[in-house]
Coordinates of C-alpha atoms and ligand atoms in Angstrom, one line a residue:
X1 CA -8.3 6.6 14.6
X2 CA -5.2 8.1 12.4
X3 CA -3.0 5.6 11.0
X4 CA -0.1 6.2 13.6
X5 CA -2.5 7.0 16.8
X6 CA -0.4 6.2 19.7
X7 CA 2.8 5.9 18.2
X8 CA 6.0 7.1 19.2
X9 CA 8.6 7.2 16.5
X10 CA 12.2 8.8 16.7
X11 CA 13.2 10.4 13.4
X12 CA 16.5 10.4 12.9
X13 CA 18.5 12.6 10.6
X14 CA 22.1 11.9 8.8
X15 CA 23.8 14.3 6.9
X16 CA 22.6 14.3 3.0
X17 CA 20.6 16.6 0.8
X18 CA 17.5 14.9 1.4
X19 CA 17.2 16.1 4.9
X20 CA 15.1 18.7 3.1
X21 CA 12.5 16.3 2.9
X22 CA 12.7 14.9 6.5
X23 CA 10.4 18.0 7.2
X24 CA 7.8 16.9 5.0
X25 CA 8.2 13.2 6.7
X26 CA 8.5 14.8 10.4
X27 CA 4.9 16.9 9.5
X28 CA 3.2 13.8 7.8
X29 CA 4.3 11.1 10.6
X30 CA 2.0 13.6 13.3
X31 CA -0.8 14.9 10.7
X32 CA -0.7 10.3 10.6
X33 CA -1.1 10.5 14.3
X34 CA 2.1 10.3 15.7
X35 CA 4.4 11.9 18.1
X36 CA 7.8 12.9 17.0
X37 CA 11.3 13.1 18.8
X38 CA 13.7 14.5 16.1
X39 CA 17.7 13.4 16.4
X40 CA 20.1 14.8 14.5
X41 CA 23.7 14.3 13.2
X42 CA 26.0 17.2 12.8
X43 CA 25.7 16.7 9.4
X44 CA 22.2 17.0 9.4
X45 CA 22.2 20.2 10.9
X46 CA 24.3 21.3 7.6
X47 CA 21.4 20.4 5.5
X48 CA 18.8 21.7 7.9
X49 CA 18.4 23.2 10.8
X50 CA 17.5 22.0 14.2
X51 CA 14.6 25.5 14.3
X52 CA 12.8 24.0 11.7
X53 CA 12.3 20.5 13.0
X54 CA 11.5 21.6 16.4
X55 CA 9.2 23.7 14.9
X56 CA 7.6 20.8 13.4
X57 CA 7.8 18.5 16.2
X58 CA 6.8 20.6 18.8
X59 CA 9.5 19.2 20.6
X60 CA 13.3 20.5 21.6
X61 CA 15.3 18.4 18.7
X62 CA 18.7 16.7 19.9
X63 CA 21.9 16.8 18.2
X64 CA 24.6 16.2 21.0
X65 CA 25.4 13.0 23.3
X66 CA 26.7 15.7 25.2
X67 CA 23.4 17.7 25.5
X68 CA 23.4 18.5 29.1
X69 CA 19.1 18.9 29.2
X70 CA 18.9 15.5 29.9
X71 CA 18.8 15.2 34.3
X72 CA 20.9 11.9 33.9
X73 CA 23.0 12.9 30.6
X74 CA 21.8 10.2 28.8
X75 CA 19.7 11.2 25.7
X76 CA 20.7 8.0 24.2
X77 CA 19.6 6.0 26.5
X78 CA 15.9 8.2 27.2
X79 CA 15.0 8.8 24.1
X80 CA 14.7 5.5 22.7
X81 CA 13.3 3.6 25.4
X82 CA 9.6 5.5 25.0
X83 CA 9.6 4.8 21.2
X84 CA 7.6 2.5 19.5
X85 CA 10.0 2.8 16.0
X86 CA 13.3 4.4 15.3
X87 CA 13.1 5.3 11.5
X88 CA 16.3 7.2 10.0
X89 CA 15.3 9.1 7.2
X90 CA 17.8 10.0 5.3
X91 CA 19.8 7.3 6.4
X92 CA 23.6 8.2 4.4
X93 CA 25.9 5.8 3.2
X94 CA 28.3 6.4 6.2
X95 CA 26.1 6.4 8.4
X96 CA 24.8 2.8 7.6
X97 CA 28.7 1.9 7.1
X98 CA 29.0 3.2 11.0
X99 CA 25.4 1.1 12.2
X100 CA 27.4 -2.1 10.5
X101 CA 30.4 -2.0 12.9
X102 CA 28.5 -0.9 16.2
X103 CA 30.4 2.5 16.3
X104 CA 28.5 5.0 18.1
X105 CA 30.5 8.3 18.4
X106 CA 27.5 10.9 17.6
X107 CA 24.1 10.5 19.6
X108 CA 22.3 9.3 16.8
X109 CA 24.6 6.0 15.7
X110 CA 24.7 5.8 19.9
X111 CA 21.1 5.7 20.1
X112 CA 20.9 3.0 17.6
X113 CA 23.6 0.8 19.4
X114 CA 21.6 1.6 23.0
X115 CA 18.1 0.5 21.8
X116 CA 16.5 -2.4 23.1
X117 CA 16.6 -4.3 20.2
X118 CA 13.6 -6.6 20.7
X119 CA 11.4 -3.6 21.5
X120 CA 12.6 -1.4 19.4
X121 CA 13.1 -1.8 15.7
X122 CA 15.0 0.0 13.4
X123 CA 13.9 1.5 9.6
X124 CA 16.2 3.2 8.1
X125 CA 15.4 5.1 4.3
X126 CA 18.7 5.2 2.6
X127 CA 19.3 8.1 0.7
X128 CA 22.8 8.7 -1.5
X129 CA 24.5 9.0 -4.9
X130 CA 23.9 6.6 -7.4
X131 CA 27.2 5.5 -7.1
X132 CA 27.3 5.3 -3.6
X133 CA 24.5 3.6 -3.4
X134 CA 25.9 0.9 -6.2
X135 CA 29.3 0.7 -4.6
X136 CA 29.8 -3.1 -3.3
X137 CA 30.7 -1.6 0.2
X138 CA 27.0 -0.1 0.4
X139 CA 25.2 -3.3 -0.9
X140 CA 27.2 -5.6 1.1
X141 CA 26.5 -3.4 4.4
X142 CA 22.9 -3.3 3.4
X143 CA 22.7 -6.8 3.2
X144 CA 24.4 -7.6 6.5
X145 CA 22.1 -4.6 8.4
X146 CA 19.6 -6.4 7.1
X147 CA 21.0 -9.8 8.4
X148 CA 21.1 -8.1 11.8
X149 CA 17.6 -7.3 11.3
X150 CA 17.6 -4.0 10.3
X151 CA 14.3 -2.9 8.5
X152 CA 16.0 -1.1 4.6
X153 CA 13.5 0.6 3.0
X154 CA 13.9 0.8 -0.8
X155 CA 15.4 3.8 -2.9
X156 CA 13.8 6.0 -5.6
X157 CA 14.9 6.5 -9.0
X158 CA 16.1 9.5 -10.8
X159 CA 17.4 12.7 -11.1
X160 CA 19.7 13.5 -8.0
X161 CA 20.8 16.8 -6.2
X162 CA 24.1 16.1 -7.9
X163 CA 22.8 16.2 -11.4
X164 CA 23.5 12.7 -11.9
X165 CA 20.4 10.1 -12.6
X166 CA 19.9 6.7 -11.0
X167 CA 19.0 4.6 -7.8
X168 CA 19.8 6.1 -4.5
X169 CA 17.5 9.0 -3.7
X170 CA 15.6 9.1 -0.9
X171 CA 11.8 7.7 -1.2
X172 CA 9.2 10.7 -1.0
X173 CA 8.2 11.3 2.3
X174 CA 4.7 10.1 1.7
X175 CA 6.3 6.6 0.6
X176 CA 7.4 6.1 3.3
X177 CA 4.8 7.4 5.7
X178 CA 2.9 3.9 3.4
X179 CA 6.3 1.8 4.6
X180 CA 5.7 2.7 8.0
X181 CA 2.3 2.4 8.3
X182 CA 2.5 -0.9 6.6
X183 CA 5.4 -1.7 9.1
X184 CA 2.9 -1.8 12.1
X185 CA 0.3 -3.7 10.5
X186 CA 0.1 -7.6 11.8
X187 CA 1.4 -9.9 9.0
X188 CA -1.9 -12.1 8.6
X189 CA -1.1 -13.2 5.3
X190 CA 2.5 -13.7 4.9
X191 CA 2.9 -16.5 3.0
X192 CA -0.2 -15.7 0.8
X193 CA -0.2 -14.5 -2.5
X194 CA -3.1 -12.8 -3.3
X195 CA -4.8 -11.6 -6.6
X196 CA -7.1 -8.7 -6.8
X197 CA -9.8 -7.0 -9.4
X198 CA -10.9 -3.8 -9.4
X199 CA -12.3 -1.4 -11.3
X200 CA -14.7 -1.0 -14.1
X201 CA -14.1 -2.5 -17.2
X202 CA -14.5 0.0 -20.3
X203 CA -16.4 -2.0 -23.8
X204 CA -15.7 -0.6 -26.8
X205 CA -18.4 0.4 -29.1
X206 CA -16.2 2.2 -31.7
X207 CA -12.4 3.8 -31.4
X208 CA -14.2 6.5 -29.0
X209 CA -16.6 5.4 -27.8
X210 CA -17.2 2.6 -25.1
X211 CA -19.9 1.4 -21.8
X212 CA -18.4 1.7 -18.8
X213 CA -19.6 1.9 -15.2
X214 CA -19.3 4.4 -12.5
X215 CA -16.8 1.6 -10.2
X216 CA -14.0 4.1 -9.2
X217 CA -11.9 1.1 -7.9
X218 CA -11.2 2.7 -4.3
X219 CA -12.4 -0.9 -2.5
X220 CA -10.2 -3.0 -4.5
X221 CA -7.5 0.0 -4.8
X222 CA -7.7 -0.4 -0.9
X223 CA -7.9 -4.3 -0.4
X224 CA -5.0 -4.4 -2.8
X225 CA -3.0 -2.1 0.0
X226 CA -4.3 -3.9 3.2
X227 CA -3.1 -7.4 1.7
X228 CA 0.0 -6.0 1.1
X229 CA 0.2 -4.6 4.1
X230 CA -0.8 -7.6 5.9
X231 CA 2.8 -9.8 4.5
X232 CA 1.2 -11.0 0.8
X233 CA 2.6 -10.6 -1.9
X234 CA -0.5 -8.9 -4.7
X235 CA -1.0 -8.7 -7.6
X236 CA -4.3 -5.9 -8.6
X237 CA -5.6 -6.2 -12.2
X238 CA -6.9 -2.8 -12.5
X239 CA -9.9 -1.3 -15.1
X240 CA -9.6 2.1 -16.3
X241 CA -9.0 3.9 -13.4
X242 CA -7.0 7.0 -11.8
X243 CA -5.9 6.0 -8.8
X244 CA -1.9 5.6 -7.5
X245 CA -0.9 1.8 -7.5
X246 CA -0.1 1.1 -3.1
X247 CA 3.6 0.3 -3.0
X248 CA 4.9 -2.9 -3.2
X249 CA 1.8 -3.5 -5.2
X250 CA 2.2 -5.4 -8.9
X251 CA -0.2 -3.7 -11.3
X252 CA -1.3 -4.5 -14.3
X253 CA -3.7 -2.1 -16.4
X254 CA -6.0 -3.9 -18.2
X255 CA -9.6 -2.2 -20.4
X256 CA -12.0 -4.8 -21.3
X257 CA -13.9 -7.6 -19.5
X258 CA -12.0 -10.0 -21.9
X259 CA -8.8 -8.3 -21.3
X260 CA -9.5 -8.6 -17.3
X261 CA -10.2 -12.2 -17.3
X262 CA -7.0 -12.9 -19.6
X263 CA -4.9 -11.1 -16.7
X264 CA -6.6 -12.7 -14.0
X265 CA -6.2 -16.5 -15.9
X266 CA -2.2 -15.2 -16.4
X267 CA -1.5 -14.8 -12.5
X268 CA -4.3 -17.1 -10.7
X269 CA -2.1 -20.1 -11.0
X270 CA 0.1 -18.2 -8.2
X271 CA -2.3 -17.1 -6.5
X272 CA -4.1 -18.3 -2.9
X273 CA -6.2 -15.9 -2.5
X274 CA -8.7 -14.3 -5.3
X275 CA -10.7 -11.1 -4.3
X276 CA -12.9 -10.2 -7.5
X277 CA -14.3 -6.7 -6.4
X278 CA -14.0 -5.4 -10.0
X279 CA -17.7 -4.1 -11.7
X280 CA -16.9 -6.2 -14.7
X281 CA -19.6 -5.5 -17.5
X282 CA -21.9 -7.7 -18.1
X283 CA -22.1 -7.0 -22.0
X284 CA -20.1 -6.2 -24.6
X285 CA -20.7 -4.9 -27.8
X286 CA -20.8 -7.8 -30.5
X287 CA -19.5 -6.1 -33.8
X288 CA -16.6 -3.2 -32.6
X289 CA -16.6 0.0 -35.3
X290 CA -13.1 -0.3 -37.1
X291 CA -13.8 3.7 -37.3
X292 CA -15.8 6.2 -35.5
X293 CA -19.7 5.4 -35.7
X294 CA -21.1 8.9 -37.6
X295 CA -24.6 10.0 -37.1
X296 CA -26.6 9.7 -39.9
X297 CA -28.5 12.5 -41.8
X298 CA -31.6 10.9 -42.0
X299 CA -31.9 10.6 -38.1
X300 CA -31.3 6.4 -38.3
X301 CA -29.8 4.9 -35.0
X302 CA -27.3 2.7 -34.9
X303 CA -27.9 -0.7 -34.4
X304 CA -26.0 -2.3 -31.3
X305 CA -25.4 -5.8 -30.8
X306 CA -24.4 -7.5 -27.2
X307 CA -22.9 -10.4 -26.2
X308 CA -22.4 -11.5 -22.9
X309 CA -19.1 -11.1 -21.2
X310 CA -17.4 -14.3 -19.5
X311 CA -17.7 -14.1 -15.6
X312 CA -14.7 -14.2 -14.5
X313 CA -15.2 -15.5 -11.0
X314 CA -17.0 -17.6 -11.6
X315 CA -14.7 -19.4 -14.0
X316 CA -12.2 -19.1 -11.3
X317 CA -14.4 -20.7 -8.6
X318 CA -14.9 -23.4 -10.5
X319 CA -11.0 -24.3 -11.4
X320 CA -9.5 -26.8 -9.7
X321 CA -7.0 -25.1 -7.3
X322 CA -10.2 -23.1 -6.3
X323 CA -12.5 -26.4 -5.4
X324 CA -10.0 -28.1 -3.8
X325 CA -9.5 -24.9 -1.6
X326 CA -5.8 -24.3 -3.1
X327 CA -7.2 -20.8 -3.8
X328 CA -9.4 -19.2 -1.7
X329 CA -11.9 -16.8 -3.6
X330 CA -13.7 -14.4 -2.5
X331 CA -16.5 -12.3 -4.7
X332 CA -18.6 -8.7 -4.2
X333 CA -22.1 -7.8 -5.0
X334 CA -22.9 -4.1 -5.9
X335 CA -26.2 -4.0 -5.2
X336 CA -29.2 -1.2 -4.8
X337 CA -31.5 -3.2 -2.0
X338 CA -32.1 -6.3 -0.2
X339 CA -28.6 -7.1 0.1
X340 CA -28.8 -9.7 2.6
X341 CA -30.7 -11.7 0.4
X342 CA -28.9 -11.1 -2.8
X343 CA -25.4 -10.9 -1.6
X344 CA -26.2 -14.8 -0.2
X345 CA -27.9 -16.1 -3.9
X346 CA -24.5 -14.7 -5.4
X347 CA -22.8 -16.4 -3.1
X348 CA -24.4 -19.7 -4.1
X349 CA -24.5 -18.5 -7.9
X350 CA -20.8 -17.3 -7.9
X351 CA -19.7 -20.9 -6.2
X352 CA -17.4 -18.8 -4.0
X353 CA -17.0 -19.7 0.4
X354 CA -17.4 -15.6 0.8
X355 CA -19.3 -13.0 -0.5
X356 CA -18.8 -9.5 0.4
X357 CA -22.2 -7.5 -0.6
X358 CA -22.4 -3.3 -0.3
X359 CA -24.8 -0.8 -1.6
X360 CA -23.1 0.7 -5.0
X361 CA -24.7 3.6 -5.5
X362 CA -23.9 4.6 -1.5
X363 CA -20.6 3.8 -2.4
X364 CA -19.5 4.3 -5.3
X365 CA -16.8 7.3 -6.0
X366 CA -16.4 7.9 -2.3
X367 CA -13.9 6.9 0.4
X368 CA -15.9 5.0 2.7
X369 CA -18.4 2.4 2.8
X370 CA -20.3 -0.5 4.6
X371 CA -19.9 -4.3 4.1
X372 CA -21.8 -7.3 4.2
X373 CA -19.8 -10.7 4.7
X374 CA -22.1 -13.4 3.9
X375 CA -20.5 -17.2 4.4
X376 CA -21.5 -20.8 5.0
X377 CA -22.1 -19.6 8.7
X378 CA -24.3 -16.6 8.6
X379 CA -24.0 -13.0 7.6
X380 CA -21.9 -10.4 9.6
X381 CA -21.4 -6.6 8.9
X382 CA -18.6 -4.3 9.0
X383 CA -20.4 -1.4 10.2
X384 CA -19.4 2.4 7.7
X385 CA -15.8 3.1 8.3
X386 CA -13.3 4.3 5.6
X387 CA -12.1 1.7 2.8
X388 CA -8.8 1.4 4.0
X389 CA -10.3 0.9 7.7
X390 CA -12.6 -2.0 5.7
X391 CA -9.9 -3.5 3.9
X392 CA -7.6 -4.2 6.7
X393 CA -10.9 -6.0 8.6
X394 CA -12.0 -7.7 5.2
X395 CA -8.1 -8.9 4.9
X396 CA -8.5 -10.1 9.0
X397 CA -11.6 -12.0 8.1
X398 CA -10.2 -13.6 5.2
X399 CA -6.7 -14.7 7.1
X400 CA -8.9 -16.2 10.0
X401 CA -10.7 -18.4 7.6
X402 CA -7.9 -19.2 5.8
X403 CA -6.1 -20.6 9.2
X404 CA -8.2 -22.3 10.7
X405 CA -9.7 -24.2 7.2
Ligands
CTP1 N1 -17.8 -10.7 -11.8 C1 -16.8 -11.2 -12.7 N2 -17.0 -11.3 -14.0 C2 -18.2 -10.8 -14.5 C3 -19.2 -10.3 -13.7 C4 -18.9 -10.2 -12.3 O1 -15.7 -11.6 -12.2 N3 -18.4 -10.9 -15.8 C5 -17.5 -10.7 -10.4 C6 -17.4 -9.3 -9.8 O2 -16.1 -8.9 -9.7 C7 -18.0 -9.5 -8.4 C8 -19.0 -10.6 -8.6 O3 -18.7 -11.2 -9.8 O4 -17.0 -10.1 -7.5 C9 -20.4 -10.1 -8.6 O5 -20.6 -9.2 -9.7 P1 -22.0 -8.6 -10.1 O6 -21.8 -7.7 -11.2 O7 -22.7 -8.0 -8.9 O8 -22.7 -10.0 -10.4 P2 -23.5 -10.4 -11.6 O9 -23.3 -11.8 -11.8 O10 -23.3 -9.5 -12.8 O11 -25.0 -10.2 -11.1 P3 -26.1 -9.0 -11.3 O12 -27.2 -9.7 -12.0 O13 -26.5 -8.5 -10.0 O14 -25.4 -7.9 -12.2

């Protein structure tokens, strides 16, 4: 199943240089799943032509309330009532002015007026000037599109067409191919902020050299995403890794095992919800090299000392907020066999109501996996799937116990 299987979505186009990338969006939305009616303003089609769209819709693109293909003469009317989203993207700053009052003299701004608004919501990804976009009459028409309940997406930052740098360009079509996504997802954790590790941690030995762990950070990279997706707000405390942060996602970078848990202890008082799927070392090196460690010439080895790192969730488990079920932690077990039976001793060890163990070394580096939820009640997998796919059920499971404790 893509992300958009079964989803219907009317792109809609007003005039503004970004229309260039509404053909990167329109092919992205159906490689995602979807199927793709493309309306147009006029001043869309100054930016980019009608050809190309259809091209990359596979479907005859509309521009006119007057376009006489329609049996009945009423594209507005057909063409929203079989879709599942209207998103305008690039949505200018006159046409949001014209959305605001209800005027609906082009078959796009008509289309808008004529949808069932229950049914059918609207998502519009403003694109504009910097000082368009800062001009009171655009914020004060956001807010109240907004107030009519009118999904804004956010703007991008920087250089524009015009030369000028700022707010106001239009998000990259894969940012918002996340919004949208995220958009359909069911909110089972608004309300909920949630805290996430991931990662490995890197230990220092000397200024280059360090222990790390071959944790790429994709489960907690992902878990991060479905929360967000799912209404939280999240916070992901990420080891050295190189993965992209999921939007509306607050990252913070962190290197060490110490450094982790003095993140995590910084942002767990505002958190309900821990998820601790980070491979935090279990040692670090004792006495850090102020400078590089050389080899010596008579062939002696350097002398390494360890200490043991703090376990972070378990320090967490045991706070108050966490035993008075304030904060709702959940832990992971990497492990190489009998995972049944270790992932439910961690469980007990880690002092946590949920334990999700998986095989590392099937895992690790790759974008799918298989999970193990082991709780008070039993054990139940989440058969192999991608780690998005995981997430979003791992999120699901979480939300249901959280309701109904
Ligand atoms: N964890 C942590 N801090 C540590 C070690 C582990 O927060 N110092 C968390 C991990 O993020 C994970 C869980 O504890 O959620 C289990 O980690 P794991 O390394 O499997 O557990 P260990 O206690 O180190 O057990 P093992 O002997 O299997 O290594």
């Amino acid at each position: 199943m893509s992300d958009l299987s079964n989803k219907h979505i009317v792109l809609g186009l007003s005039g503004g240089i970004a229309c260039y990338k509404a053909a990167e969006l329109c092919r992205a939305l159906i490689k995602a799943g979807a199927t793709v009616q493309v309306v147009m303003t006029e001043a869309a089609a100054q930016f980019i032509t009608p050809v190309t769209l259809q091209a990359l819709s596979n479907r005859a693109v509309y521009v006119s309330q007057w376009d006489a293909r329609e049996p009945n003469n009423m594209a507005h009317i057909n063409l929203s009532r079989e879709a599942d989203v209207i998103l305008v993207a690039p949505a200018s700053a006159d046409f949001m002015a014209k959305l605001l009052h209800g005027r609906a003299d082009d078959l796009l701004s008509l289309m808008c007026l004529a949808r069932p608004i229950d049914r059918v919501p609207l998502i519009l990804a403003p694109a504009m000037n910097r000082e368009m976009w800062q001009h009171p009459a655009t914020q004060r028409n956001m807010a109240q599109l907004k107030a009519d309940g009118t999904h804004v997406l956010d703007v991008g930052q920087g250089e524009q067409a015009c030369g000028e740098t700022g707010d106001g360009r239009m998000l990259e079509p894969e940012e918002i191919l996340e919004d949208l996504i995220a958009f359909f997802q069911p909110k089972v954790l608004a309300g909920q902020h949630v805290l996430v590790t991931a990662g490995p941690t890197y230990e220092a030995m000397d200024p280059v050299r360090g222990i790390t762990n071959l944790s790429s950070g994709k489960m907690g990279f992902s878990i991060a995403r479905a929360a967000r997706e799912a209404g939280a707000e999240v916070t992901l405390v990420a080891g050295p890794v190189h993965l992209p942060t999921p939007r509306g996602v607050r990252r913070v970078d962190v290197r060490s095992a110490l450094d982790m848990q003095a993140a995590v202890l910084k942002c767990v008082d505002a958190a309900s919800v821990f998820v601790a799927t980070a491979a935090v070392a279990d040692w670090r090196v004792a006495d850090v090299a102020g400078q590089k460690i050389k080899k010596d010439v008579s062939g002696q080895l350097p002398q390494l000392n360890f200490v043991e790192n703090p376990d972070i969730l378990a320090g967490v488990a045991q706070s108050a907020r966490a035993q008075s079920g304030a904060l709702y932690c959940v832990g992971f077990a990497a492990e190489s066999h009998d995972l049944l039976q270790h992932a439910t001793t961690k469980r007990a060890r880690k002092g946590v109501p949920l334990l999700v163990g998986n095989i590392g070394p099937a895992t690790f580096g790759l974008d799918d996996n298989a999970l193990l939820l082991v709780d008070a009640q039993g054990a139940k997998e989440l058969p192999h799937a991608t780690k998005l796919a995981l997430a979003r059920q791992l999120v699901a499971e979480i939300a249901r116990r959280l309701h109904s404790a």
